[in-house]
Amino acid sequence: MVEFSDCFEAMNNKDIEPEKYQRVLRIDYKMQTSDNVYPIYVSHLDSDFSSATIKDFVNRYKDQKLVYLPRQITNAIYNHRSVFEIFIDGTEELIAINTDNIYSISYKKIPSAFIHTKTYKKLLDIAKKFTKCKLYKDLGLNYLKIYPSDLSDRACSNFFIDYDGFKLEFSYHDGIQVESDSFNKLLEKDEKYKDFFEEYESGKISRYLKFFEKYEV
């Protein structure tokens, strides 16, 4: 799993950086064993890291069948089981492809890091909203970090807004909740905190804060 906590800190009273996109070649590649086509992203073809272009790619590899490319490693954010957006995580790996299996080549712009995605902006808005509620003030929370909670297979739909150990959990499927360990520690600390949470018909306290709409996505 890629660690984002050291890279993407959002501190109170500071705006995130302007959007940063990287122009890449998107090579749609057909798998030899099936008809499935998947994208390969390439941002440069030389050691000097000059931008990759379709013209350069074609001129360079038109007489070669097997080529090695510096593929940009990307991560996918899923919104209700479909890919919502992707971002480059800043690393590359060499990949060998058979030019006979290239389906198409095109240009694409994708965010250069998680902090520049729409999802990050949404999470930062949620984080700012939470700072206005009484629970935030009662707990004396301050700095925060925003990062994916899981990146298995380089894909994720769940994220943490982490206030130095107290975490909000955002899911494109379930909305906003307090992360389970943070929730349990809070109620163990003082039962008065139950008043901040919604209650199921059974009487059980949920992890959904009354301050937020249950499915705010």
PDB file of N, CA and C in Angstrom, residues 7-10 16-17 87 113-117 120-121:
ATOM      1  N   CYS A   7       2.766  12.697   2.668  1.00  0.00           N
ATOM      2  CA  CYS A   7       2.814  13.515   1.459  1.00  0.00           C
ATOM      3  C   CYS A   7       1.684  14.528   1.393  1.00  0.00           C
ATOM      4  N   PHE A   8       0.522  14.154   1.894  1.00  0.00           N
ATOM      5  CA  PHE A   8      -0.660  14.979   1.681  1.00  0.00           C
ATOM      6  C   PHE A   8      -1.273  15.410   3.007  1.00  0.00           C
ATOM      7  N   GLU A   9      -0.726  16.474   3.603  1.00  0.00           N
ATOM      8  CA  GLU A   9      -1.268  17.015   4.833  1.00  0.00           C
ATOM      9  C   GLU A   9      -2.050  18.278   4.502  1.00  0.00           C
ATOM     10  N   ALA A  10      -3.232  18.367   5.076  1.00  0.00           N
ATOM     11  CA  ALA A  10      -4.017  19.589   4.916  1.00  0.00           C
ATOM     12  C   ALA A  10      -4.129  20.247   6.279  1.00  0.00           C
ATOM     13  N   ILE A  16      -5.562  24.029  -0.506  1.00  0.00           N
ATOM     14  CA  ILE A  16      -4.739  23.058  -1.230  1.00  0.00           C
ATOM     15  C   ILE A  16      -4.117  23.743  -2.441  1.00  0.00           C
ATOM     16  N   GLU A  17      -3.112  23.102  -2.988  1.00  0.00           N
ATOM     17  CA  GLU A  17      -2.395  23.672  -4.120  1.00  0.00           C
ATOM     18  C   GLU A  17      -3.312  23.750  -5.342  1.00  0.00           C
ATOM     19  N   PHE A  87      -5.239   8.886 -10.565  1.00  0.00           N
ATOM     20  CA  PHE A  87      -4.142   9.822 -10.348  1.00  0.00           C
ATOM     21  C   PHE A  87      -2.824   9.067 -10.396  1.00  0.00           C
ATOM     22  N   ALA A 113      -1.223  13.771  -8.634  1.00  0.00           N
ATOM     23  CA  ALA A 113      -1.186  13.164  -7.304  1.00  0.00           C
ATOM     24  C   ALA A 113      -2.586  13.192  -6.706  1.00  0.00           C
ATOM     25  N   PHE A 114      -2.779  12.420  -5.663  1.00  0.00           N
ATOM     26  CA  PHE A 114      -4.079  12.321  -5.000  1.00  0.00           C
ATOM     27  C   PHE A 114      -4.601  13.675  -4.533  1.00  0.00           C
ATOM     28  N   ILE A 115      -3.695  14.524  -4.084  1.00  0.00           N
ATOM     29  CA  ILE A 115      -4.103  15.820  -3.535  1.00  0.00           C
ATOM     30  C   ILE A 115      -4.767  16.713  -4.580  1.00  0.00           C
ATOM     31  N   HIS A 116      -4.610  16.392  -5.845  1.00  0.00           N
ATOM     32  CA  HIS A 116      -5.195  17.213  -6.908  1.00  0.00           C
ATOM     33  C   HIS A 116      -6.489  16.629  -7.474  1.00  0.00           C
ATOM     34  N   THR A 117      -7.004  15.571  -6.886  1.00  0.00           N
ATOM     35  CA  THR A 117      -8.225  14.949  -7.407  1.00  0.00           C
ATOM     36  C   THR A 117      -9.481  15.641  -6.877  1.00  0.00           C
ATOM     37  N   TYR A 120     -10.171  14.453  -3.287  1.00  0.00           N
ATOM     38  CA  TYR A 120      -9.443  15.147  -2.228  1.00  0.00           C
ATOM     39  C   TYR A 120     -10.127  16.469  -1.880  1.00  0.00           C
ATOM     40  N   LYS A 121     -10.560  17.204  -2.894  1.00  0.00           N
ATOM     41  CA  LYS A 121     -11.246  18.476  -2.647  1.00  0.00           C
ATOM     42  C   LYS A 121     -12.531  18.245  -1.852  1.00  0.00           C
TER      43      LYS A 121
END
